[in-house]
Amino acid sequence: MDKMIGTSTVAQIGILVHDIEKTAKVYSEFLGVEPKFVTTDAYNQAETNYLGSPSEARAKLAFFSVGPSLDIELIEPDEHPSTWRHDLDKNGEGIHHIAFFIKGMDEKVMVLNQKNMPLLQRGKYTGGEYSYIDATDDLKIVLELLENH
Amino acid sequence: MDKMIGTSTVAQIGILVHDIEKTAKVYSEFLGVEPKFVTTDAYNQAETNYLGSPSEARAKLAFFSVGPSLDIELIEPDEHPSTWRHDLDKNGEGIHHIAFFIKGMDEKVMVLNQKNMPLLQRGKYTGGEYSYIDATDDLKIVLELLENH
């Protein structure tokens, strides 16, 4: 069978939190795994676009390896507009998305948009780019596509 | 570092849905993976216990392989009391839990209970047993422990 985004391997489970230092400490004790902390880039590098508009939004991230090719990613967003901030305010702390590594971001975003899965947010990180896709109608989740260049 | 439940490998991402046939079809087209359908056992085999009381609750499940050791599990619960029914009524469709395969269910459930992660639901399946743990205070998620005998 064809894979709509060229892969079926889940790479990350993204979890929104209010206080990443506090929750990362609990995860570290629970999993017995040390986190890797990252802060997303400022707008001049990340070029974050949320719902069609540029946003200064940034987030603190903490990654925990939880499988051969799977990470749990904790996300503490700042107050600027983003899918992270919106969903944390609306739904509280908890799982926000699952992520896949793909190839060909523009094409994959277009294919999903045609399938009732519209783009929420795009941006860049050192060595790659990401897109969040609203797949809540059909898949009941938010997707993240990741592409390393 | 010690692992609180003896593992840090996530085995399943559980997603609550209203109509499993409909949503499994969308997942199958999205992932390019065929689902494996299971219905949980009746009370005489499953011995389901929810919040300390026996429950007739059953669920239809659909499993999709999404990694070397990871499945997405869609869950359509019936109307009897369960963590599945409660959370679907309260939060709507979406991700419900992440699951780990462990050894020594009674001990692991006790350890987590002492760490502010109380038991929600227990039951059996052919060849094993499961427990759902409320870790929403500290880990911001519901956990499932799975033990194959």
XYZ file of C-alpha atoms in Angstrom:
298
model
C 0.000 0.000 0.000
C 1.147 3.568 -0.672
C 2.138 5.667 2.331
C 0.585 9.155 2.044
C 3.706 10.871 3.438
C 6.208 8.215 2.299
C 6.716 6.725 5.776
C 4.767 5.050 8.574
C 7.484 5.323 11.251
C 6.563 7.555 14.193
C 9.679 9.495 15.304
C 8.417 11.675 18.176
C 5.565 11.997 20.659
C 5.203 15.718 21.520
C 3.878 16.670 24.985
C 2.948 20.256 25.991
C 3.964 21.350 29.505
C 3.903 24.549 31.566
C 7.251 24.031 33.345
C 9.764 22.032 31.316
C 12.480 21.867 33.985
C 10.039 20.399 36.517
C 8.416 17.900 34.142
C 11.721 16.888 32.511
C 13.027 15.997 35.993
C 10.029 13.700 36.590
C 10.438 12.080 33.158
C 14.140 11.589 33.769
C 13.427 9.779 37.055
C 10.583 7.757 35.519
C 12.392 6.658 32.350
C 15.950 6.524 33.688
C 16.972 8.563 30.637
C 18.766 11.940 30.554
C 17.006 14.663 28.554
C 18.584 16.698 25.780
C 17.426 20.326 26.036
C 17.017 22.609 23.016
C 15.461 26.080 22.602
C 13.930 26.806 19.207
C 15.519 29.644 17.218
C 14.426 33.280 17.104
C 12.355 34.489 14.137
C 15.326 35.541 11.983
C 16.419 31.879 11.853
C 13.220 29.895 12.529
C 10.945 32.013 10.276
C 7.993 30.637 12.231
C 4.663 31.010 10.468
C 1.458 30.233 12.380
C -1.895 30.167 10.534
C -0.434 32.193 7.667
C 1.234 34.941 9.736
C 4.826 35.361 10.961
C 5.202 34.717 14.706
C 7.964 35.448 17.208
C 6.958 32.230 19.031
C 9.716 30.085 20.512
C 9.655 26.999 22.717
C 11.919 25.143 25.131
C 12.206 21.459 24.192
C 13.443 18.373 26.061
C 14.030 15.099 24.192
C 14.073 11.619 25.775
C 14.970 8.496 23.798
C 12.128 5.964 24.295
C 12.754 3.449 21.522
C 15.044 2.438 18.657
C 13.831 5.405 16.580
C 11.432 7.206 18.928
C 11.724 10.238 21.229
C 9.365 11.832 23.718
C 9.593 15.620 23.209
C 8.451 17.922 26.025
C 7.489 21.417 24.798
C 7.169 24.592 26.880
C 5.997 27.395 24.555
C 6.374 31.115 25.160
C 3.415 33.520 25.024
C 3.608 34.372 21.288
C 1.004 32.826 18.932
C 1.699 29.185 18.009
C -0.032 25.811 17.802
C 1.840 24.983 21.033
C 0.479 28.034 22.934
C -3.025 27.662 21.494
C -3.362 23.996 22.391
C -1.774 24.382 25.843
C -4.236 27.194 26.664
C -7.187 25.262 25.201
C -6.492 21.705 26.371
C -3.961 22.015 29.190
C -0.843 19.889 29.532
C -0.664 16.595 27.649
C 0.139 14.962 24.333
C 0.049 17.454 21.434
C 1.249 15.598 18.320
C 3.085 12.694 16.761
C 5.931 13.365 14.317
C 7.301 11.668 11.188
C 10.526 12.308 9.232
C 9.590 12.903 5.611
C 11.213 13.997 2.321
C 9.785 16.800 0.184
C 8.029 19.145 2.624
C 6.155 21.345 0.136
C 4.714 18.364 -1.734
C 3.711 16.493 1.447
C 2.037 19.594 2.933
C 0.105 20.039 -0.322
C -0.982 16.375 -0.458
C -2.261 16.496 3.134
C -4.031 19.831 2.546
C -5.934 18.178 -0.321
C -6.943 15.380 2.107
C -8.623 17.678 4.689
C -5.409 17.993 6.756
C -4.488 21.707 6.644
C -1.200 23.327 7.661
C -1.126 24.942 11.120
C 2.461 26.089 11.552
C 5.789 25.944 9.722
C 9.325 26.814 10.728
C 13.010 25.970 10.499
C 15.586 24.491 12.839
C 19.334 24.094 12.388
C 19.627 21.503 9.623
C 15.969 21.181 8.763
C 12.360 22.316 8.849
C 9.022 21.261 10.324
C 5.297 21.579 9.636
C 2.378 20.992 11.987
C -0.739 19.624 10.286
C -4.285 19.638 11.679
C -5.390 16.031 11.174
C -7.892 16.105 14.049
C -10.962 15.608 11.822
C -9.807 12.350 10.254
C -6.837 10.948 12.256
C -7.926 12.565 15.572
C -4.420 13.972 16.112
C -2.065 16.804 15.166
C 0.800 15.642 12.922
C 4.310 17.060 12.735
C 6.370 16.544 9.582
C 10.142 16.862 10.013
C 12.659 17.129 7.166
C 16.409 17.208 7.679
C 18.275 18.829 4.772
C 20.024 5.582 35.902
C 17.313 3.275 37.262
C 14.148 2.928 35.216
C 11.099 3.165 37.517
C 9.188 0.452 35.593
C 12.280 -1.389 34.298
C 11.999 -0.090 30.729
C 11.982 3.165 28.783
C 10.717 1.726 25.468
C 7.293 3.001 24.406
C 5.348 0.125 22.793
C 1.969 1.680 21.936
C 0.262 5.033 21.406
C -3.437 4.598 22.305
C -6.023 6.787 20.537
C -9.723 6.938 21.527
C -12.237 7.068 18.677
C -16.031 6.964 18.274
C -16.117 4.859 15.081
C -13.187 2.458 14.757
C -14.066 1.134 11.289
C -14.179 4.665 9.871
C -11.003 5.927 11.570
C -9.056 2.704 10.928
C -9.799 3.123 7.222
C -8.314 6.655 7.263
C -5.237 5.474 9.198
C -4.776 2.586 6.780
C -4.799 4.991 3.816
C -2.556 7.506 5.597
C 0.071 5.017 6.858
C -0.139 2.446 4.059
C -0.393 -0.205 6.795
C -3.162 -2.785 7.287
C -4.776 -2.797 10.750
C -5.117 -5.834 12.990
C -8.540 -5.779 14.704
C -9.158 -7.220 18.192
C -12.139 -7.037 20.552
C -11.314 -7.187 24.262
C -12.716 -10.177 26.184
C -15.971 -10.323 28.159
C -15.812 -9.980 31.956
C -15.460 -13.716 32.673
C -12.081 -13.654 30.877
C -10.941 -10.005 31.088
C -11.940 -9.485 34.753
C -11.914 -5.741 34.065
C -11.711 -3.587 37.186
C -12.210 0.184 36.856
C -11.591 2.432 39.881
C -11.881 -0.528 42.246
C -15.116 -2.013 40.871
C -15.752 -4.824 38.363
C -16.914 -3.549 34.958
C -18.485 -5.239 31.938
C -16.605 -2.725 29.736
C -15.178 -3.940 26.455
C -13.507 -2.158 23.550
C -12.828 -2.693 19.865
C -9.124 -2.215 19.063
C -7.177 -1.696 15.821
C -3.374 -1.970 15.789
C -1.056 -0.393 13.193
C 2.708 -1.020 13.156
C 4.429 2.415 13.134
C 8.014 1.540 14.095
C 10.435 -1.254 14.925
C 8.700 -1.842 18.284
C 5.802 0.627 18.218
C 2.087 0.345 17.400
C -0.687 2.901 17.131
C -3.758 1.400 18.854
C -7.199 2.799 18.032
C -9.779 2.165 20.780
C -13.581 2.311 20.481
C -15.030 1.633 23.949
C -18.561 0.434 24.700
C -20.866 2.288 27.127
C -19.846 0.460 30.337
C -17.606 2.297 32.852
C -13.924 2.406 31.875
C -11.009 4.840 31.582
C -11.643 4.652 27.815
C -15.338 5.677 28.091
C -14.641 8.327 30.749
C -11.872 10.028 28.789
C -13.698 9.827 25.443
C -16.774 11.478 27.023
C -14.654 14.086 28.828
C -12.008 14.957 26.221
C -13.379 13.703 22.920
C -11.400 11.722 20.377
C -7.604 11.807 20.521
C -4.549 10.321 22.169
C -5.379 8.581 25.461
C -2.179 6.879 26.680
C 1.267 5.530 25.936
C 2.087 1.913 26.821
C 5.169 0.015 28.017
C 5.810 -3.740 28.294
C 6.921 -4.494 31.866
C 7.639 -7.472 34.106
C 6.054 -7.847 37.564
C 2.693 -6.068 37.340
C 1.757 -6.014 41.036
C 5.131 -4.570 42.072
C 5.203 -1.945 39.301
C 1.626 -0.822 40.066
C 2.594 -0.481 43.753
C 5.778 1.492 42.970
C 3.869 3.940 40.763
C 1.062 4.292 43.322
C 3.681 5.374 45.883
C 4.912 7.992 43.363
C 1.534 9.760 42.965
C 0.577 7.641 39.936
C -2.548 5.707 41.002
C -4.163 2.730 39.262
C -7.197 3.502 37.080
C -8.091 0.191 35.481
C -6.816 -3.387 35.316
C -7.731 -6.364 33.176
C -6.557 -9.426 31.309
C -6.139 -10.374 27.683
C -5.238 -13.733 26.123
C -1.625 -14.275 27.206
C -1.268 -11.295 29.506
C -2.626 -8.431 31.557
C -2.698 -4.620 31.533
C -2.989 -1.717 33.963
C -3.834 1.915 33.244
C -2.112 4.405 35.544
C -3.095 8.046 36.106
C 0.216 9.883 35.658
C -1.427 13.136 34.570
C -0.198 15.135 37.601
C 3.494 14.477 37.064
C 4.041 13.034 33.549
C 0.959 14.771 32.044
C -0.215 11.495 30.485
C -2.040 8.242 31.195
C 0.289 5.215 31.191
C -0.548 1.647 30.247
C 1.560 -1.197 31.593
C 1.414 -4.450 29.598
C 2.746 -7.817 30.778
C 2.761 -10.922 28.623
C 2.866 -14.159 30.665
